[in-house]
Short mmCIF file of C-alpha atoms in Angstrom, two decimals:
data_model
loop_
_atom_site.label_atom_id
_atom_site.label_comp_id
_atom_site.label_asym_id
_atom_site.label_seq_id
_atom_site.Cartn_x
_atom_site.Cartn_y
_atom_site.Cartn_z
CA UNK A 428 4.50 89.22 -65.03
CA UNK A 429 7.01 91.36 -63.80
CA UNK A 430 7.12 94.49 -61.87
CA UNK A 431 8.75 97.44 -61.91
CA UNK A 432 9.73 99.45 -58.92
CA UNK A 433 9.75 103.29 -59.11
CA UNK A 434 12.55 105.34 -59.65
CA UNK A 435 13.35 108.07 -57.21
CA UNK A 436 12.97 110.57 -60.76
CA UNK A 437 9.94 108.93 -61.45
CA UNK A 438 8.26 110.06 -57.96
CA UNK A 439 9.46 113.47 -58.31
CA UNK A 440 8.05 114.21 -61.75
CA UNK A 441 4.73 112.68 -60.44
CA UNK A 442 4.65 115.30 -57.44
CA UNK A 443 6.18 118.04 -59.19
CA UNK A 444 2.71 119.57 -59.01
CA UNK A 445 2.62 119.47 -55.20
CA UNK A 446 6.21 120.13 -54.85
CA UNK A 447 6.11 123.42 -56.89
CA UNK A 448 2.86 124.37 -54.59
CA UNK A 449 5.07 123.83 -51.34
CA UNK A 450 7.88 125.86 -52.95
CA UNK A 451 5.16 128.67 -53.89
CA UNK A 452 3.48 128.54 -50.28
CA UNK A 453 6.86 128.16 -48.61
CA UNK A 454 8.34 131.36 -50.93
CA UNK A 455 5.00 133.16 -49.64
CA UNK A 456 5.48 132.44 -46.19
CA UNK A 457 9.52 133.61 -45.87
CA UNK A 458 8.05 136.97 -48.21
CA UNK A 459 5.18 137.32 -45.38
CA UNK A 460 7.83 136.62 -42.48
CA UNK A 461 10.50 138.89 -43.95
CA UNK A 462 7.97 141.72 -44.01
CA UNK A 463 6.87 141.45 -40.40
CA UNK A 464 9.85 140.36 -38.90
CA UNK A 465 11.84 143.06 -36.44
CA UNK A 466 8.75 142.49 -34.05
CA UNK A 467 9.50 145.32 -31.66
CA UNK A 468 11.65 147.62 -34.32
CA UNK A 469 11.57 146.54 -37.70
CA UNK A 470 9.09 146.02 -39.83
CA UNK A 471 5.90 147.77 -37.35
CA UNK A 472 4.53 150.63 -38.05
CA UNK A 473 5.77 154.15 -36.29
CA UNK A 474 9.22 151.48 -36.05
CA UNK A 475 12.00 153.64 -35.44
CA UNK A 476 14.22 151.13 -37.45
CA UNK A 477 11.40 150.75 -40.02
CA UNK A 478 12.32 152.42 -43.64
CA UNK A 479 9.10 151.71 -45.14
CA UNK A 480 6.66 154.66 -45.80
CA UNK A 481 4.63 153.36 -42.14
CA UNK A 482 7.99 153.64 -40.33
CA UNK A 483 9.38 156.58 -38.67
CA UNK A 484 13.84 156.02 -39.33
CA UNK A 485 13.99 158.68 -40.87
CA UNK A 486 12.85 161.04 -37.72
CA UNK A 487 15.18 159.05 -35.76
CA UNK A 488 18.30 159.44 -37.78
CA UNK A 489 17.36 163.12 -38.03
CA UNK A 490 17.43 163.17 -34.57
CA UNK A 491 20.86 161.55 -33.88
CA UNK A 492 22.57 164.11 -36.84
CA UNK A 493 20.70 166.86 -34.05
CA UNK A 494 23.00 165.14 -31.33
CA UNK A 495 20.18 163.14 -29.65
CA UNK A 496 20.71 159.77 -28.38
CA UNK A 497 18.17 157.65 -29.60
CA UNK A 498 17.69 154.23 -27.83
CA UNK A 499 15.38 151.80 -28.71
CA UNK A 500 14.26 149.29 -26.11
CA UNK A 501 12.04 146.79 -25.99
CA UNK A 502 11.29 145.66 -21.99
CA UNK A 503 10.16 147.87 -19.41
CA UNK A 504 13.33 147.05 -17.08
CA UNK A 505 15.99 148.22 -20.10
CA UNK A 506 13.37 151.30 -20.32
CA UNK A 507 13.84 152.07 -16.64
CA UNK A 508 17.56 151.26 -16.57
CA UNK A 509 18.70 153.64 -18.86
CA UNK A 510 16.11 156.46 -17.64
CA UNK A 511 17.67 157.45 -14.58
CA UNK A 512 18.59 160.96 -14.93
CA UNK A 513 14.67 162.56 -15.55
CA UNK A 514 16.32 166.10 -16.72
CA UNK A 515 18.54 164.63 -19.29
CA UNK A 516 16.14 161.90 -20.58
CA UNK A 517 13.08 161.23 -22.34
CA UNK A 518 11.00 158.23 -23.08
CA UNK A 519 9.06 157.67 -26.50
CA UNK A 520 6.44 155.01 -25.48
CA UNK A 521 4.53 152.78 -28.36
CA UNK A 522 2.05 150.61 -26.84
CA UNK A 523 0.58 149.35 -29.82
CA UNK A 524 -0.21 146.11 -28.85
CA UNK A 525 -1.00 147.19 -25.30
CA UNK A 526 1.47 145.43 -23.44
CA UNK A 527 1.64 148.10 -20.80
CA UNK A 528 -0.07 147.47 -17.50
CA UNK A 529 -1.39 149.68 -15.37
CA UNK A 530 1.47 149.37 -12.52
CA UNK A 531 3.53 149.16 -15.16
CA UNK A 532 2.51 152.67 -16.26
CA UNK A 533 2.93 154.30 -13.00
CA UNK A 534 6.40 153.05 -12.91
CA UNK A 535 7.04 155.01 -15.94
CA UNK A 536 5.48 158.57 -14.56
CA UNK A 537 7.69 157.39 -11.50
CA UNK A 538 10.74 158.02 -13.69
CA UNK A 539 10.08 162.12 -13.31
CA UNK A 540 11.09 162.01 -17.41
CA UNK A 541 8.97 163.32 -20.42
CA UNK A 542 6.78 161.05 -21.46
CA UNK A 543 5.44 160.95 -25.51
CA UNK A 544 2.67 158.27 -25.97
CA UNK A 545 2.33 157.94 -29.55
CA UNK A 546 -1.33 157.38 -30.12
CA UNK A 547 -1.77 155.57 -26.69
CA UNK A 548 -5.10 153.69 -25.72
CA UNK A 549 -7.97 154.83 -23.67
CA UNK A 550 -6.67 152.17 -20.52
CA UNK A 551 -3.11 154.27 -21.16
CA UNK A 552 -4.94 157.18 -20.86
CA UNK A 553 -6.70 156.39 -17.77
CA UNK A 554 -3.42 155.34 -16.12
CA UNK A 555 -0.85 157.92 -17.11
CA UNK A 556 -3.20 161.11 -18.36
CA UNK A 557 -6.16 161.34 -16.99
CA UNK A 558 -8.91 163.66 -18.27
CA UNK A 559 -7.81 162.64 -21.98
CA UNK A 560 -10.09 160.50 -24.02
CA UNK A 561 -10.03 158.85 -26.91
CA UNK A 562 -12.28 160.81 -29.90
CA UNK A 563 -11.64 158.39 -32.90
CA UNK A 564 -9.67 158.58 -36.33
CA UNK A 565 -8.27 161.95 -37.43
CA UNK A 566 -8.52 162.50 -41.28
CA UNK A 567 -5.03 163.96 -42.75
CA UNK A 568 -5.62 167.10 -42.71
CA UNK A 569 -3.29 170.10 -42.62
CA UNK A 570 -4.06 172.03 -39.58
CA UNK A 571 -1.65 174.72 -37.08
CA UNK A 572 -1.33 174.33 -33.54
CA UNK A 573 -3.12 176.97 -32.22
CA UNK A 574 -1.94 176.35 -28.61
CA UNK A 575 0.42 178.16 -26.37
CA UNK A 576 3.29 175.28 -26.20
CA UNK A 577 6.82 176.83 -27.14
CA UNK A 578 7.90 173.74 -28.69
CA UNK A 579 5.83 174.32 -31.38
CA UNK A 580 5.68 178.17 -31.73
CA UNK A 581 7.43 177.85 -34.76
CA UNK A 582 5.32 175.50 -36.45
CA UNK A 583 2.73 176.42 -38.92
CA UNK A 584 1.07 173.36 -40.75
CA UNK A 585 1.09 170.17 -39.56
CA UNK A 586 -0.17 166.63 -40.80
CA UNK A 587 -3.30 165.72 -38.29
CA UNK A 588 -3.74 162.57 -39.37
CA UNK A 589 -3.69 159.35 -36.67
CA UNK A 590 -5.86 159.73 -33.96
CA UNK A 591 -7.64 162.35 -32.25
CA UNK A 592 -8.27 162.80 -28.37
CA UNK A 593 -10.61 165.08 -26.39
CA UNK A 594 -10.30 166.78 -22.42
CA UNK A 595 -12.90 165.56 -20.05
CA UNK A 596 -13.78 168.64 -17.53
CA UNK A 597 -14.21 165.39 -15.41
CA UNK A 598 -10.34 164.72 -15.64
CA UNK A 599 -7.75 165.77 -12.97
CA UNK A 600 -6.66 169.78 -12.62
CA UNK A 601 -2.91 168.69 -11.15
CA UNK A 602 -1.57 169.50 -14.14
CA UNK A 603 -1.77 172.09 -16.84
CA UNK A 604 -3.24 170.96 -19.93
CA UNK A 605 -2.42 172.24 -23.39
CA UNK A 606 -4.37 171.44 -26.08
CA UNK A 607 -3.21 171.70 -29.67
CA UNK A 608 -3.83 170.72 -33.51
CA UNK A 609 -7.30 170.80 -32.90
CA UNK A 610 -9.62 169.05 -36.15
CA UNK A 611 -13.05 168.12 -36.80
CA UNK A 612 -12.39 164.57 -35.02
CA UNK A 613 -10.92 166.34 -31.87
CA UNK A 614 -7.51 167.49 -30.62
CA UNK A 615 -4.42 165.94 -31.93
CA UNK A 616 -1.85 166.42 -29.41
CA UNK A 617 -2.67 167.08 -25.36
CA UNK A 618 -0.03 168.21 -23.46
CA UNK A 619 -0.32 167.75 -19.76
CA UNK A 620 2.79 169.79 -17.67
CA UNK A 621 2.83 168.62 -14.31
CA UNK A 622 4.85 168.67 -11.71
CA UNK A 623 7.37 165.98 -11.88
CA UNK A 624 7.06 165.72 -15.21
CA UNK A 625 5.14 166.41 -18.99
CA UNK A 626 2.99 163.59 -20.48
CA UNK A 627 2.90 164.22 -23.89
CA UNK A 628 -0.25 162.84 -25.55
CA UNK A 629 0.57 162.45 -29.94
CA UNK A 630 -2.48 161.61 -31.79
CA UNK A 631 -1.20 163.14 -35.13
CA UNK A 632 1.48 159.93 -35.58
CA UNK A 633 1.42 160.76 -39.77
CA UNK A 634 3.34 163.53 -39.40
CA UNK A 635 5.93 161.19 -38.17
CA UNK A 636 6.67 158.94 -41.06
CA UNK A 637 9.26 158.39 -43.32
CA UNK A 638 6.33 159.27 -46.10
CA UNK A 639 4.93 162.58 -44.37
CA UNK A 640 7.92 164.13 -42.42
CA UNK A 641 9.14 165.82 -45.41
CA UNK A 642 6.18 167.88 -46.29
CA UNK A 643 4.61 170.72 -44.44
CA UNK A 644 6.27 171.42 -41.35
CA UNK A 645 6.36 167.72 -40.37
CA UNK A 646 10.23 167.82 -39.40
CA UNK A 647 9.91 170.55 -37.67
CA UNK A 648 6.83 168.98 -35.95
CA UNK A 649 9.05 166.25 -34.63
CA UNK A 650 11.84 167.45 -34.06
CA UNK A 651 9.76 169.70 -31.40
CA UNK A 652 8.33 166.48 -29.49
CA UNK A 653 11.42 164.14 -29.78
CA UNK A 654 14.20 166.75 -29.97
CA UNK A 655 14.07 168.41 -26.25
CA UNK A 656 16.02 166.44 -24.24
CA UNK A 657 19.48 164.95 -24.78
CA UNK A 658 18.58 161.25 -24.35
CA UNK A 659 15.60 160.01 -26.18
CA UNK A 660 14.30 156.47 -25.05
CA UNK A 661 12.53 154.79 -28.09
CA UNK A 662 9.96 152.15 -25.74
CA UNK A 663 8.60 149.71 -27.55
CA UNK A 664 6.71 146.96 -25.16
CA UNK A 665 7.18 143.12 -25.97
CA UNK A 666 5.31 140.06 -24.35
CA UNK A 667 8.61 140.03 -21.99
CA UNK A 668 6.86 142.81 -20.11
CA UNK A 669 3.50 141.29 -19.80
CA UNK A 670 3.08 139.64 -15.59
CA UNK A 671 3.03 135.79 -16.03
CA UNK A 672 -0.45 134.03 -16.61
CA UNK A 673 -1.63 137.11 -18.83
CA UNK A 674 -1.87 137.53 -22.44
CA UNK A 675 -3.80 135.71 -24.97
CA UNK A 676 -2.61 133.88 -28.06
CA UNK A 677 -2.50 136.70 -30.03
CA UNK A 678 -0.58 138.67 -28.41
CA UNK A 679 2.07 136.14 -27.64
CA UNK A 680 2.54 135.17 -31.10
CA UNK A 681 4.84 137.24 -33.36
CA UNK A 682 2.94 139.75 -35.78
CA UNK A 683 3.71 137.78 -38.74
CA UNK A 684 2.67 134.28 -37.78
CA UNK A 685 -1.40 134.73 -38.77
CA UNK A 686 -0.44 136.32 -42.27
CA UNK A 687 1.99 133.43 -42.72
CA UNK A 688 -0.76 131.07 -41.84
CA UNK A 689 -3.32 132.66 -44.06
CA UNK A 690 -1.02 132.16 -46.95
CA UNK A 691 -0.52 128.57 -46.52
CA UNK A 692 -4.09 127.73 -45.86
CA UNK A 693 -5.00 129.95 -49.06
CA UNK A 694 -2.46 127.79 -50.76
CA UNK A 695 -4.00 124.57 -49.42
CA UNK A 696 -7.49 125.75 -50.93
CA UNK A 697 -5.86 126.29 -54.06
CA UNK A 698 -4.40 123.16 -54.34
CA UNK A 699 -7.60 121.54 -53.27
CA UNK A 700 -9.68 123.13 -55.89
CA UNK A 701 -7.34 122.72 -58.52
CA UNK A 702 -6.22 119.39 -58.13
CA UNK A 703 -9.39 117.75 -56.61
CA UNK A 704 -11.62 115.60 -58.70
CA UNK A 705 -14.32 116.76 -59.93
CA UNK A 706 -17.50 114.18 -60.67
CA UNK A 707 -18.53 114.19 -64.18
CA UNK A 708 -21.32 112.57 -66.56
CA UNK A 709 -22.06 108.90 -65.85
CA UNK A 710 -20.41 106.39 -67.97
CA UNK A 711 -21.51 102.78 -68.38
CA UNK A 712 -18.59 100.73 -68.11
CA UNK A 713 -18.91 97.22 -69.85
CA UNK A 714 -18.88 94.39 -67.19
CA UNK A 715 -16.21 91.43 -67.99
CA UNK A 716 -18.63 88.92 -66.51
CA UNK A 717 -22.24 88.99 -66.85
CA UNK A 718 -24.07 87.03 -64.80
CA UNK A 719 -27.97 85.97 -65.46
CA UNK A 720 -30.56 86.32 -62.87
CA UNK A 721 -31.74 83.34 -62.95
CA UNK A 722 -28.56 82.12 -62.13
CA UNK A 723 -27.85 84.46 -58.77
CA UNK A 724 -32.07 83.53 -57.80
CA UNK A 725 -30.27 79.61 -58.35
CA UNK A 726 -27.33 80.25 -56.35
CA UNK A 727 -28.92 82.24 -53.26
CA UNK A 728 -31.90 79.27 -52.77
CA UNK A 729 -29.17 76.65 -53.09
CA UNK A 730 -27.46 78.81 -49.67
CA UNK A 731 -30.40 78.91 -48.13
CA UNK A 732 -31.28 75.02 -48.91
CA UNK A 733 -27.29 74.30 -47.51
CA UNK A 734 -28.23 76.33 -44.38
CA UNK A 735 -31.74 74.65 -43.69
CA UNK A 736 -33.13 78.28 -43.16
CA UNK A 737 -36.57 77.59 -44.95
CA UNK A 738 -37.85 80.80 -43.17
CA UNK A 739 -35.75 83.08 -44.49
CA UNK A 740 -36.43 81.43 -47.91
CA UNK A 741 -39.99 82.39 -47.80
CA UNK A 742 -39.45 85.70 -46.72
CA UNK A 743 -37.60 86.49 -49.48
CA UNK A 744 -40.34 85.57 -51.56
CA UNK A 745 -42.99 87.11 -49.32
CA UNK A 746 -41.03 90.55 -50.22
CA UNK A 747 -41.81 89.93 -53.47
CA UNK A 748 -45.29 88.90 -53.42
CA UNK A 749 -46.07 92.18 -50.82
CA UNK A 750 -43.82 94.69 -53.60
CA UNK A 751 -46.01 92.76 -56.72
CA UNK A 752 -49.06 93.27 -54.74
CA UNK A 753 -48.94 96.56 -53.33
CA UNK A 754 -48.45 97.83 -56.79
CA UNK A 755 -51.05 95.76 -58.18
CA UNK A 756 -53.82 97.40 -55.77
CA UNK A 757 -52.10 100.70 -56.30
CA UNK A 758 -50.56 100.69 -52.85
CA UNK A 759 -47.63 102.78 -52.38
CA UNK A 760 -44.44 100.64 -52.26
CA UNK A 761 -43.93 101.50 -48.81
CA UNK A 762 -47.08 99.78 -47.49
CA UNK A 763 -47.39 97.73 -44.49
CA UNK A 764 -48.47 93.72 -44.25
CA UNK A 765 -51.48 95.03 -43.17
CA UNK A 766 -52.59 97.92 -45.28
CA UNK A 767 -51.90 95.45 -48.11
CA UNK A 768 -54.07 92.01 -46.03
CA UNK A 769 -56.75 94.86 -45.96
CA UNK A 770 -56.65 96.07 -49.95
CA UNK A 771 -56.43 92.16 -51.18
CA UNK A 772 -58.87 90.31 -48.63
CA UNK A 773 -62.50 91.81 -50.28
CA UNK A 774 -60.87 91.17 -53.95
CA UNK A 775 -60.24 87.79 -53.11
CA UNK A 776 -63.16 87.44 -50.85
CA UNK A 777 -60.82 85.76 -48.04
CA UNK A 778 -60.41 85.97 -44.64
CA UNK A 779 -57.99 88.64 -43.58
CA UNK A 780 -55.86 86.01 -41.18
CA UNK A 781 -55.95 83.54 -43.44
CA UNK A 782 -54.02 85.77 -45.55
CA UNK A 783 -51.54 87.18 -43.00
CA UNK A 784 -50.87 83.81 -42.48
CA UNK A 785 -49.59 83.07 -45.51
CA UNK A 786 -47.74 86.85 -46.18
CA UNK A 787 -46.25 86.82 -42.42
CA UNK A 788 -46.99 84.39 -39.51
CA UNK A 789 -46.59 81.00 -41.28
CA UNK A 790 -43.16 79.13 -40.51
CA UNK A 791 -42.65 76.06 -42.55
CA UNK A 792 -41.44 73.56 -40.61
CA UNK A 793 -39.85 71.20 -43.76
CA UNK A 794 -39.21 71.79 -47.44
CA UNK A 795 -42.96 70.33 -48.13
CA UNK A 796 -44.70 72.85 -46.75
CA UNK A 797 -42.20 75.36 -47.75
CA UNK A 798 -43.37 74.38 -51.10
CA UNK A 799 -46.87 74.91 -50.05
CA UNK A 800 -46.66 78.45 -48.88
CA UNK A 801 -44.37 79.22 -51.95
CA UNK A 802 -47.80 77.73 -54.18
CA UNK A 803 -50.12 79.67 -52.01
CA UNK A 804 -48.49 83.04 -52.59
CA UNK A 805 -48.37 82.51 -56.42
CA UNK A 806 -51.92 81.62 -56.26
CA UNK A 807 -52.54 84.81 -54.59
CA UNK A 808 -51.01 86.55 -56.91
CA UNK A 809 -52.83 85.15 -59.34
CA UNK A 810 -56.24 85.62 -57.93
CA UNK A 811 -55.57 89.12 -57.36
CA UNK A 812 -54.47 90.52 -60.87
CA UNK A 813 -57.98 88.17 -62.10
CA UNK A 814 -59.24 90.50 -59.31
CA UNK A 815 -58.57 94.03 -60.57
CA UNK A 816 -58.01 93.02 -64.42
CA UNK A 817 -61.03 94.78 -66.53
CA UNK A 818 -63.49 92.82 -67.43
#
């Protein structure tokens, strides 16, 4: 009989199942990667390189046509760097992810530049404008300023939607504190003009993308906040800024990782489902060989007679004789030696040990009186079905 080896073609059409499923989950993954790559200015929302509807390019290249210099940076030190003159500069800051310490934070105020926080954190808040907190979602809803900041005296309907803030009486007075687009959520932008400098707190981010900043007076709207000083610095924090020994897995990781990973696993369920085996009807499947009882009984007492284990002999009939019994009495089939000794000594009017002898304690000692015990049981079979048999 020969055999034949597989061909290389031969393997490939037999995984060509799981092959296409890689190529699917694969095609998935670089789809999933392609969409969330750019980390810090692609593909995020409020990117200012993003040209999806979520991104904001479109303010920015508005911007440059103005004669703005928009930078986009991605590490506090590059942030700092190219913010050294506070009357020609001003820095964007979108902490999404909140990367931004609180050191780190006072580092920026230390700058002496305008500051924009678009739709910063209540910990952001704390550090850099205190007395603003953090109300919840705005709905998008068209509102006016109704607040006494120039920038946006010619402004007349804005997009609210984002997030919207609230001033805590509790907060600090060093500054003065402007507070505008106000909603049913709260307040969506807080300006706070202080000394050295204006924070510039934006909850109403929809206004800003590439989807929104067409209708209303959305341009205008940002061209107020972003357009005032010659050098615009678009900061966008990164894990690089983030002290050594903090951070947790998920921030570390790139943004698309955990969608790729949901893909493939999704995949791998698919797969599983699909191609696993599924357990149908039972099928009797015809034996080549049948072999008698009698003839396996034969062969096991001729292993035990080779091995000189006369014990274990007997206890393989005992097993029977207690099963045969205990249904005989109406036991359960479960019953013990001595549940059973009780049910069968009054039928056969013997003595309980004299039974347990025979079902348990007796050890024949040659094949003689292995053959007696092996008697003895039949016989108490035999007396026991006379026993309960209807007369």
């Amino acid at each position: 009989m020969s055999v034949v080896t597989p061909t290389l073609g031969a393997r490939l059409r037999s995984a060509r199942v799981w092959i296409a499923l890689a190529a699917v989950a694969l095609a998935g993954a670089i789809v999933v990667t392609l969409l969330g790559v750019g980390g810090g200015t692609g593909g995020r929302p409020l990117g200012p390189e993003n040209a999806a509807p979520a991104g904001a390019k479109a303010v920015v290249e508005v911007l440059r046509d103005e004669g703005v210099g928009v930078t986009v940076t991605t590490s506090l030190g590059d942030t700092l760097s190219r913010s050294t003159d506070p009357t020609r500069t001003a820095i964007v800051v979108d902490d999404a992810d909140g990367f931004v310490t609180d050191s780190q934070w006072a580092r920026l105020a230390g700058t002496g530049a305008s500051l924009v926080l678009l739709a910063p954190s209540q910990t952001a808040l704390d550090s850099i404008a205190p007395g603003v907190t953090e109300a919840g979602p705005s709905d998008d809803d068209v509102v006016a300023p109704r607040c006494d900041v120039e920038i946006l005296s010619r402004v007349d309907r804005v997009d609210a939607g984002g997030v919207a803030y609230a001033i805590d009486d509790s907060g600090s007075r060093d500054s003065d504190t402007a507070a505008c687009l106000p909603t049913d959520a709260g307040l969506g932008l807080v300006e706070l003009a202080g000394p050295d400098s204006t924070v510039t707190v934006v909850g109403a981010t929809t206004a800003l993308t590439n989807e929104e900043v067409g209708s209303d007076d959305n341009a205008a709207y940002a061209l107020a906040l972003l357009g005032g000083s010659p050098e615009l610095v678009w900061y966008l924090p990164s894990a690089t800024d983030l002290p050594e020994g903090e951070g947790t897995l998920a921030t570390l990781t790139p943004s698309w990782v955990t969608p790729a990973l949901v893909v493939l696993l999704l995949t791998g369920v698919a797969a599983m489902v699909w191609r696993g085996r599924r357990l149908g009807p039972l099928v009797v499947e015809r034996l080549p060989v049948t072999v008698k009882a009698a003839e396996t009984t034969e062969g096991r007492a001729r292993l035990y007679e080779r091995s000189g284990d006369r014990r274990h002999a007997l206890d393989q009939l005992r097993i029977g004789t207690l099963g045969r019994l205990a249904r005989v009495t109406g036991l359960a089939a479960g019953a013990s030696v001595d549940e059973i000794v009780d049910r069968v000594a009054p039928l056969v009017s013997a003595p309980p040990a004299a039974l347990r002898h025979v079902l348990l304690d007796a050890d024949p000692a040659d094949d003689r009186e292995l053959l007696s015990l092996s008697d003895a049981l039949l016989d108490l079979e035999r007396a026991v079905r006379a026993a309960v048999a209807p007369s």
